[in-house]
Amino acid sequence: MDVKPGEIYGIIGRSGAGKSTLIRCVNGLEQPSTGSVLIEGTCITTMDAATLREARRHMGMIFQHFNLLQSRNVIDNIALPLEMAKAPKHEIQSRVNQLLELTELENHGKQYPSQLSGGQKQRVAIARALACSPKIMLCDEATSSLDPRSTLSILELLRNINHELGITMLLITHEMDVVKSICHHVAVIDAGEIVEQNGVIEIFTNPQAQETKELLKASSRMEVPRVIKDLLQANASRDSGTILRIAYHGASASQPIISYLIQQYHIIVNMLQGSIETIQDQIVGVMIVEIKGDRENVDKSIAFLERNGLHVEILGYVQRDP
Ligand SMILES: Nc1ncnc2c1ncn2[C@@H]1O[C@H](COP(=O)(O)OP(=O)(O)O)[C@@H](O)[C@H]1O
Ligand SMILES: [Mg+2]
């Protein structure tokens, strides 16, 4: 895996896939049995303990369960890493104030973790992670125990931090929606192996690995409807319909293309599922359709779609009454 400076790199996989283990290899808490981790060209895996501690100071970490000290108020939680780095008192104070403002916690400085909502707790954890001005931030399921609204606000905060401070982020999640909203690139991990990595738009429009397709289904609920799924066959037979997943982004608008198909190739297009959304300023459309017509025209239609920059995947064939 290669993460470019300043980007938000997502790592997605189901529970137990090895995401946390991977991130623990990056901060040196875990030693990989083979391979190495380089940060700005320096190898983490062969560092001695003192150098590693110093290197870790330049990495901020946030977790699913916030890991705040219950006995310290917000200000003292944020100050902790600065105290450990033996920063002078006045410096700590001004840095903490800066961070309270950045995370919109100005009015909560004296409160204790037990008095805060989940979203506020994660803001404290983010402020603490930023205390020593890290270049890298590692986020392990940072939004997984938050409600949808807090999730959005935390993701927005992370996006702003990345954008304004240029901090590189490695962001672990099991949800495609998180990847969709803030990641630039993403790696899909399954059973301890990276099975696919690509830009976010490519992952959504043209997924390759089976695991990626499963994760996409779980998030968008874009699946072949049950009644059709039960009839799905791997091979075409005479007058069977062809079930396609069609995806496109940006300039290739779908509507005129589909209308053209119907006219030009005398096929029937039956829309089964569809969604159009904006992912990071790009329009991304995905649909599942059934097309029927004579075999040659169906093949020509698929070739036509691909020529026009749409991604087409044949999901199977169905034989059913019109
Ligand atoms: N590359 C790997 N090779 C062997 N075992 C692994 C690997 N990655 C993870 N594991 C093991 O799989 C289990 C789950 O890993 P974990 O990183 O906690 O998954 P996740 O965070 O994705 O839920 C752990 O017991 C871990 O030791
Ligand atoms: Mg984990």
Tab-separated table of C-alpha atoms and ligand atoms in Angstrom:
chain	number	residue	atom	x	y	z
A	1	MET	CA	0.000	0.000	0.000
A	2	ASP	CA	1.255	3.460	-0.824
A	3	VAL	CA	-0.316	6.490	0.860
A	4	LYS	CA	0.490	9.890	-0.627
A	5	PRO	CA	1.211	12.859	1.641
A	6	GLY	CA	-1.903	14.902	2.360
A	7	GLU	CA	-4.497	12.375	1.283
A	8	ILE	CA	-7.228	10.582	3.196
A	9	TYR	CA	-6.685	6.896	2.617
A	10	GLY	CA	-9.504	4.553	3.573
A	11	ILE	CA	-9.057	0.954	4.645
A	12	ILE	CA	-12.287	-0.971	4.506
A	13	GLY	CA	-13.135	-4.532	5.382
A	14	ARG	CA	-15.560	-6.523	7.457
A	15	SER	CA	-14.991	-7.189	11.143
A	16	GLY	CA	-11.960	-9.425	11.695
A	17	ALA	CA	-10.420	-8.643	8.291
A	18	GLY	CA	-7.210	-7.278	9.813
A	19	LYS	CA	-7.748	-3.517	9.649
A	20	SER	CA	-6.681	-2.698	13.210
A	21	THR	CA	-3.705	-5.028	12.871
A	22	LEU	CA	-2.594	-3.123	9.777
A	23	ILE	CA	-2.867	0.227	11.510
A	24	ARG	CA	-0.996	-1.155	14.547
A	25	CYS	CA	1.831	-2.111	12.189
A	26	VAL	CA	1.931	1.510	11.010
A	27	ASN	CA	2.346	2.907	14.529
A	28	GLY	CA	4.739	0.150	15.547
A	29	LEU	CA	2.525	-1.440	18.200
A	30	GLU	CA	2.607	-4.635	16.192
A	31	GLN	CA	5.555	-6.218	14.363
A	32	PRO	CA	4.709	-7.680	10.963
A	33	SER	CA	6.202	-11.161	10.441
A	34	THR	CA	7.316	-10.084	6.961
A	35	GLY	CA	7.416	-6.819	5.059
A	36	SER	CA	8.094	-3.326	6.296
A	37	VAL	CA	6.410	-0.014	6.988
A	38	LEU	CA	8.114	3.130	5.710
A	39	ILE	CA	7.057	6.575	6.852
A	40	GLU	CA	8.621	9.319	4.751
A	41	GLY	CA	11.263	6.793	3.797
A	42	THR	CA	12.113	5.766	7.372
A	43	CYS	CA	11.473	2.169	8.366
A	44	ILE	CA	9.201	1.839	11.410
A	45	THR	CA	9.638	-1.905	11.732
A	46	THR	CA	13.370	-1.826	12.532
A	47	MET	CA	13.431	1.218	14.852
A	48	ASP	CA	14.680	0.945	18.423
A	49	ALA	CA	12.175	1.684	21.192
A	50	ALA	CA	13.205	5.297	21.855
A	51	THR	CA	13.166	6.316	18.172
A	52	LEU	CA	9.819	4.611	17.758
A	53	ARG	CA	8.358	6.535	20.704
A	54	GLU	CA	9.550	9.756	19.124
A	55	ALA	CA	8.131	8.769	15.707
A	56	ARG	CA	4.805	7.906	17.311
A	57	ARG	CA	4.615	11.412	18.734
A	58	HIS	CA	4.102	12.621	15.155
A	59	MET	CA	1.134	10.323	14.648
A	60	GLY	CA	-2.253	11.189	16.090
A	61	MET	CA	-4.600	8.305	16.826
A	62	ILE	CA	-8.333	8.181	17.389
A	63	PHE	CA	-10.438	5.135	18.180
A	64	GLN	CA	-14.006	3.876	18.206
A	65	HIS	CA	-14.337	4.177	21.987
A	66	PHE	CA	-12.531	7.542	22.290
A	67	ASN	CA	-10.145	6.312	25.051
A	68	LEU	CA	-10.389	9.509	27.118
A	69	LEU	CA	-9.284	9.726	30.748
A	70	GLN	CA	-12.503	9.871	32.772
A	71	SER	CA	-10.790	11.596	35.698
A	72	ARG	CA	-9.593	14.547	33.603
A	73	ASN	CA	-11.718	17.297	32.163
A	74	VAL	CA	-11.682	18.200	28.457
A	75	ILE	CA	-8.830	20.705	28.767
A	76	ASP	CA	-6.649	18.289	30.726
A	77	ASN	CA	-7.380	15.421	28.336
A	78	ILE	CA	-6.238	17.538	25.395
A	79	ALA	CA	-3.185	18.761	27.337
A	80	LEU	CA	-2.000	15.257	28.232
A	81	PRO	CA	0.293	14.584	25.242
A	82	LEU	CA	1.798	18.065	25.629
A	83	GLU	CA	2.498	17.419	29.309
A	84	MET	CA	4.130	14.145	28.381
A	85	ALA	CA	6.282	15.975	25.827
A	86	LYS	CA	7.247	18.384	28.667
A	87	ALA	CA	5.971	21.480	26.874
A	88	PRO	CA	6.045	24.711	28.942
A	89	LYS	CA	2.798	25.590	30.751
A	90	HIS	CA	1.914	28.755	28.800
A	91	GLU	CA	2.518	26.920	25.537
A	92	ILE	CA	0.196	24.116	26.608
A	93	GLN	CA	-2.486	26.633	27.502
A	94	SER	CA	-2.422	28.471	24.187
A	95	ARG	CA	-2.253	25.244	22.171
A	96	VAL	CA	-5.224	23.781	24.047
A	97	ASN	CA	-7.239	26.955	23.411
A	98	GLN	CA	-6.444	26.725	19.715
A	99	LEU	CA	-7.573	23.103	19.642
A	100	LEU	CA	-10.781	23.821	21.572
A	101	GLU	CA	-11.648	26.371	18.928
A	102	LEU	CA	-10.751	24.086	16.021
A	103	THR	CA	-12.970	21.314	17.385
A	104	GLU	CA	-15.733	23.697	18.498
A	105	LEU	CA	-15.439	22.708	22.133
A	106	GLU	CA	-14.858	26.207	23.557
A	107	ASN	CA	-17.812	25.854	25.916
A	108	HIS	CA	-16.931	22.394	27.172
A	109	GLY	CA	-13.376	22.804	28.464
A	110	LYS	CA	-14.256	22.221	32.110
A	111	GLN	CA	-16.579	19.277	31.523
A	112	TYR	CA	-15.689	15.649	32.139
A	113	PRO	CA	-16.045	12.895	29.512
A	114	SER	CA	-19.103	11.444	31.288
A	115	GLN	CA	-20.913	14.758	30.713
A	116	LEU	CA	-20.361	14.716	26.936
A	117	SER	CA	-22.160	13.118	23.993
A	118	GLY	CA	-20.367	10.571	21.800
A	119	GLY	CA	-19.690	13.155	19.107
A	120	GLN	CA	-18.247	15.608	21.643
A	121	LYS	CA	-16.046	12.884	23.138
A	122	GLN	CA	-14.664	12.125	19.692
A	123	ARG	CA	-13.951	15.842	19.211
A	124	VAL	CA	-11.922	15.814	22.419
A	125	ALA	CA	-10.040	12.751	21.173
A	126	ILE	CA	-9.354	14.519	17.859
A	127	ALA	CA	-8.087	17.634	19.654
A	128	ARG	CA	-5.831	15.459	21.815
A	129	ALA	CA	-4.549	13.607	18.740
A	130	LEU	CA	-3.644	16.948	17.145
A	131	ALA	CA	-1.948	18.364	20.258
A	132	CYS	CA	1.606	17.608	19.170
A	133	SER	CA	0.971	18.742	15.564
A	134	PRO	CA	1.192	15.324	13.916
A	135	LYS	CA	1.797	14.841	10.196
A	136	ILE	CA	-0.246	11.675	10.139
A	137	MET	CA	-3.509	10.756	11.734
A	138	LEU	CA	-4.625	7.163	12.221
A	139	CYS	CA	-8.350	6.692	12.717
A	140	ASP	CA	-9.633	3.269	13.745
A	141	GLU	CA	-13.430	3.072	13.345
A	142	ALA	CA	-13.668	6.649	14.615
A	143	THR	CA	-17.355	6.974	13.783
A	144	SER	CA	-18.510	3.399	14.386
A	145	SER	CA	-20.207	4.045	17.708
A	146	LEU	CA	-21.775	7.386	16.749
A	147	ASP	CA	-25.288	8.152	15.550
A	148	PRO	CA	-25.641	9.231	11.878
A	149	ARG	CA	-25.702	12.938	12.668
A	150	SER	CA	-22.581	12.923	14.866
A	151	THR	CA	-20.913	10.710	12.276
A	152	LEU	CA	-21.458	13.382	9.634
A	153	SER	CA	-20.119	16.149	11.838
A	154	ILE	CA	-17.006	14.158	12.825
A	155	LEU	CA	-16.327	13.279	9.179
A	156	GLU	CA	-16.669	16.914	8.259
A	157	LEU	CA	-14.233	17.880	10.994
A	158	LEU	CA	-11.722	15.290	9.765
A	159	ARG	CA	-12.140	16.546	6.211
A	160	ASN	CA	-11.463	20.127	7.323
A	161	ILE	CA	-8.400	19.090	9.315
A	162	ASN	CA	-7.056	17.236	6.301
A	163	HIS	CA	-7.797	20.140	4.012
A	164	GLU	CA	-6.550	22.980	6.205
A	165	LEU	CA	-3.658	21.384	8.035
A	166	GLY	CA	-2.648	19.003	5.236
A	167	ILE	CA	-2.494	16.061	7.635
A	168	THR	CA	-2.311	12.663	5.949
A	169	MET	CA	-5.014	10.346	7.236
A	170	LEU	CA	-5.307	6.611	7.360
A	171	LEU	CA	-8.925	5.897	8.064
A	172	ILE	CA	-10.257	2.491	8.990
A	173	THR	CA	-13.915	1.710	8.609
A	174	HIS	CA	-16.326	-1.103	7.808
A	175	GLU	CA	-18.779	1.289	6.132
A	176	MET	CA	-18.686	2.275	2.463
A	177	ASP	CA	-20.618	5.441	3.300
A	178	VAL	CA	-17.665	6.725	5.321
A	179	VAL	CA	-15.277	5.963	2.474
A	180	LYS	CA	-17.642	7.648	0.062
A	181	SER	CA	-17.886	10.833	2.034
A	182	ILE	CA	-14.233	11.627	2.752
A	183	CYS	CA	-11.639	9.230	1.345
A	184	HIS	CA	-9.581	9.908	-1.771
A	185	HIS	CA	-8.241	6.385	-2.145
A	186	VAL	CA	-9.312	3.147	-0.564
A	187	ALA	CA	-7.879	-0.308	0.071
A	188	VAL	CA	-10.228	-3.245	0.571
A	189	ILE	CA	-8.927	-5.804	3.028
A	190	ASP	CA	-10.230	-9.340	3.374
A	191	ALA	CA	-8.839	-12.104	5.605
A	192	GLY	CA	-5.569	-10.249	6.227
A	193	GLU	CA	-4.944	-9.355	2.594
A	194	ILE	CA	-5.494	-6.281	0.492
A	195	VAL	CA	-7.717	-7.531	-2.314
A	196	GLU	CA	-8.210	-4.253	-4.156
A	197	GLN	CA	-7.127	-0.627	-3.992
A	198	ASN	CA	-8.173	2.299	-6.116
A	199	GLY	CA	-9.585	5.820	-6.219
A	200	VAL	CA	-12.969	6.121	-4.521
A	201	ILE	CA	-14.961	6.851	-7.697
A	202	GLU	CA	-13.378	3.825	-9.422
A	203	ILE	CA	-14.202	1.602	-6.445
A	204	PHE	CA	-17.849	2.647	-6.667
A	205	THR	CA	-18.269	2.468	-10.416
A	206	ASN	CA	-15.956	-0.406	-11.279
A	207	PRO	CA	-15.347	-2.721	-8.303
A	208	GLN	CA	-13.210	-5.766	-9.120
A	209	ALA	CA	-12.886	-7.947	-6.023
A	210	GLN	CA	-15.840	-10.005	-4.797
A	211	GLU	CA	-15.349	-8.567	-1.291
A	212	THR	CA	-15.625	-5.003	-2.637
A	213	LYS	CA	-18.896	-5.882	-4.358
A	214	GLU	CA	-20.253	-7.371	-1.116
A	215	LEU	CA	-19.310	-4.252	0.877
A	216	LEU	CA	-20.945	-2.039	-1.753
A	217	LYS	CA	-24.138	-4.087	-1.645
A	218	ALA	CA	-24.283	-3.793	2.126
A	219	SER	CA	-24.013	-0.018	1.983
A	220	SER	CA	-26.127	0.965	-1.014
A	221	ARG	CA	-28.626	-1.876	-0.854
A	222	MET	CA	-28.125	-2.040	-4.618
A	223	GLU	CA	-28.964	-5.627	-5.193
A	224	VAL	CA	-30.816	-7.594	-7.780
A	225	PRO	CA	-34.413	-7.737	-6.491
A	226	ARG	CA	-35.308	-11.022	-4.778
A	227	VAL	CA	-37.836	-12.177	-7.413
A	228	ILE	CA	-35.207	-11.872	-10.113
A	229	LYS	CA	-32.343	-13.191	-8.014
A	230	ASP	CA	-34.164	-16.474	-7.478
A	231	LEU	CA	-34.386	-16.942	-11.245
A	232	LEU	CA	-30.834	-15.849	-12.068
A	233	GLN	CA	-28.821	-18.235	-14.269
A	234	ALA	CA	-25.171	-18.151	-15.244
A	235	ASN	CA	-25.815	-18.823	-18.929
A	236	ALA	CA	-28.093	-17.251	-21.493
A	237	SER	CA	-30.841	-19.270	-23.083
A	238	ARG	CA	-33.265	-18.407	-25.894
A	239	ASP	CA	-35.176	-15.173	-25.090
A	240	SER	CA	-33.736	-14.823	-21.623
A	241	GLY	CA	-33.260	-11.321	-20.274
A	242	THR	CA	-29.766	-10.127	-19.427
A	243	ILE	CA	-29.278	-8.558	-15.999
A	244	LEU	CA	-26.666	-5.821	-16.007
A	245	ARG	CA	-25.074	-3.567	-13.437
A	246	ILE	CA	-24.320	-0.313	-15.201
A	247	ALA	CA	-22.238	2.396	-13.543
A	248	TYR	CA	-21.038	5.754	-14.750
A	249	HIS	CA	-19.627	8.964	-13.410
A	250	GLY	CA	-19.049	12.513	-14.473
A	251	ALA	CA	-19.755	13.355	-18.074
A	252	SER	CA	-21.357	10.127	-19.263
A	253	ALA	CA	-24.992	10.954	-18.542
A	254	SER	CA	-27.108	7.820	-18.671
A	255	GLN	CA	-30.505	9.002	-19.846
A	256	PRO	CA	-29.799	9.864	-23.511
A	257	ILE	CA	-27.580	6.818	-23.874
A	258	ILE	CA	-30.285	4.423	-22.702
A	259	SER	CA	-32.886	6.104	-24.934
A	260	TYR	CA	-30.516	5.790	-27.859
A	261	LEU	CA	-29.958	2.093	-27.089
A	262	ILE	CA	-33.651	1.355	-27.186
A	263	GLN	CA	-34.105	3.077	-30.538
A	264	GLN	CA	-30.958	1.858	-32.199
A	265	TYR	CA	-30.891	-1.781	-31.132
A	266	HIS	CA	-34.612	-2.495	-30.681
A	267	ILE	CA	-34.203	-3.819	-27.184
A	268	ILE	CA	-36.403	-3.540	-24.113
A	269	VAL	CA	-34.829	-1.988	-21.024
A	270	ASN	CA	-36.415	-2.777	-17.701
A	271	MET	CA	-35.068	-0.673	-14.839
A	272	LEU	CA	-34.820	-2.733	-11.619
A	273	GLN	CA	-32.781	-0.506	-9.283
A	274	GLY	CA	-31.082	2.820	-9.638
A	275	SER	CA	-29.313	5.499	-7.701
A	276	ILE	CA	-27.612	8.723	-8.646
A	277	GLU	CA	-25.503	10.486	-6.078
A	278	THR	CA	-22.707	12.962	-5.728
A	279	ILE	CA	-19.450	11.545	-4.465
A	280	GLN	CA	-16.879	14.253	-3.850
A	281	ASP	CA	-18.317	16.617	-6.462
A	282	GLN	CA	-18.734	13.938	-9.084
A	283	ILE	CA	-22.054	12.538	-10.170
A	284	VAL	CA	-22.014	8.780	-9.813
A	285	GLY	CA	-24.851	6.636	-11.090
A	286	VAL	CA	-25.351	2.931	-10.598
A	287	MET	CA	-28.275	0.936	-11.932
A	288	ILE	CA	-29.393	-2.608	-12.314
A	289	VAL	CA	-31.377	-3.261	-15.481
A	290	GLU	CA	-32.741	-6.155	-17.441
A	291	ILE	CA	-32.345	-5.908	-21.200
A	292	LYS	CA	-34.198	-8.096	-23.647
A	293	GLY	CA	-33.879	-8.444	-27.369
A	294	ASP	CA	-32.164	-10.715	-29.821
A	295	ARG	CA	-28.739	-11.875	-28.706
A	296	GLU	CA	-26.781	-9.920	-31.284
A	297	ASN	CA	-28.477	-6.650	-30.384
A	298	VAL	CA	-27.975	-7.258	-26.676
A	299	ASP	CA	-24.255	-7.810	-27.252
A	300	LYS	CA	-24.087	-4.702	-29.419
A	301	SER	CA	-25.864	-2.690	-26.717
A	302	ILE	CA	-23.329	-3.739	-24.091
A	303	ALA	CA	-20.461	-2.856	-26.416
A	304	PHE	CA	-22.103	0.499	-27.103
A	305	LEU	CA	-22.394	1.298	-23.372
A	306	GLU	CA	-18.752	0.409	-22.794
A	307	ARG	CA	-17.657	2.509	-25.773
A	308	ASN	CA	-19.408	5.443	-24.143
A	309	GLY	CA	-17.455	5.088	-20.930
A	310	LEU	CA	-20.044	3.265	-18.808
A	311	HIS	CA	-18.991	0.267	-16.753
A	312	VAL	CA	-21.079	-2.786	-17.483
A	313	GLU	CA	-21.114	-6.032	-15.565
A	314	ILE	CA	-23.302	-8.971	-16.565
A	315	LEU	CA	-24.856	-10.323	-13.376
A	316	GLY	CA	-26.669	-13.211	-15.054
A	317	TYR	CA	-29.677	-14.159	-17.152
A	318	VAL	CA	-33.340	-14.704	-16.394
A	319	GLN	CA	-36.065	-16.522	-18.195
A	320	ARG	CA	-39.445	-15.112	-17.237
A	321	ASP	CA	-42.734	-13.949	-18.624
A	322	PRO	CA	-42.776	-10.350	-19.790
B	1	LIG	N1	-2.163	-10.163	7.969
B	1	LIG	C1	-2.567	-10.981	8.948
B	1	LIG	N2	-2.057	-12.207	9.071
B	1	LIG	C2	-2.459	-13.023	10.064
B	1	LIG	N3	-3.382	-12.717	11.000
B	1	LIG	C3	-3.935	-11.515	10.931
B	1	LIG	C4	-3.575	-10.577	9.906
B	1	LIG	N4	-4.306	-9.446	10.085
B	1	LIG	C5	-5.081	-9.685	11.153
B	1	LIG	N5	-4.869	-10.912	11.669
B	1	LIG	C6	-5.565	-11.482	12.844
B	1	LIG	O1	-6.973	-11.412	12.596
B	1	LIG	C7	-7.686	-11.032	13.764
B	1	LIG	C8	-8.561	-9.823	13.526
B	1	LIG	O2	-7.756	-8.708	13.174
B	1	LIG	P1	-8.184	-7.198	13.447
B	1	LIG	O3	-7.045	-6.389	12.925
B	1	LIG	O4	-8.596	-6.980	14.847
B	1	LIG	O5	-9.448	-7.057	12.497
B	1	LIG	P2	-10.428	-5.809	12.255
B	1	LIG	O6	-9.828	-4.610	12.897
B	1	LIG	O7	-10.513	-5.689	10.768
B	1	LIG	O8	-11.754	-6.210	12.829
B	1	LIG	C9	-6.632	-10.791	14.836
B	1	LIG	O9	-6.595	-11.945	15.671
B	1	LIG	C10	-5.347	-10.633	14.072
B	1	LIG	O10	-4.235	-11.060	14.827
B	2	MG	MG	-10.637	-3.357	14.366
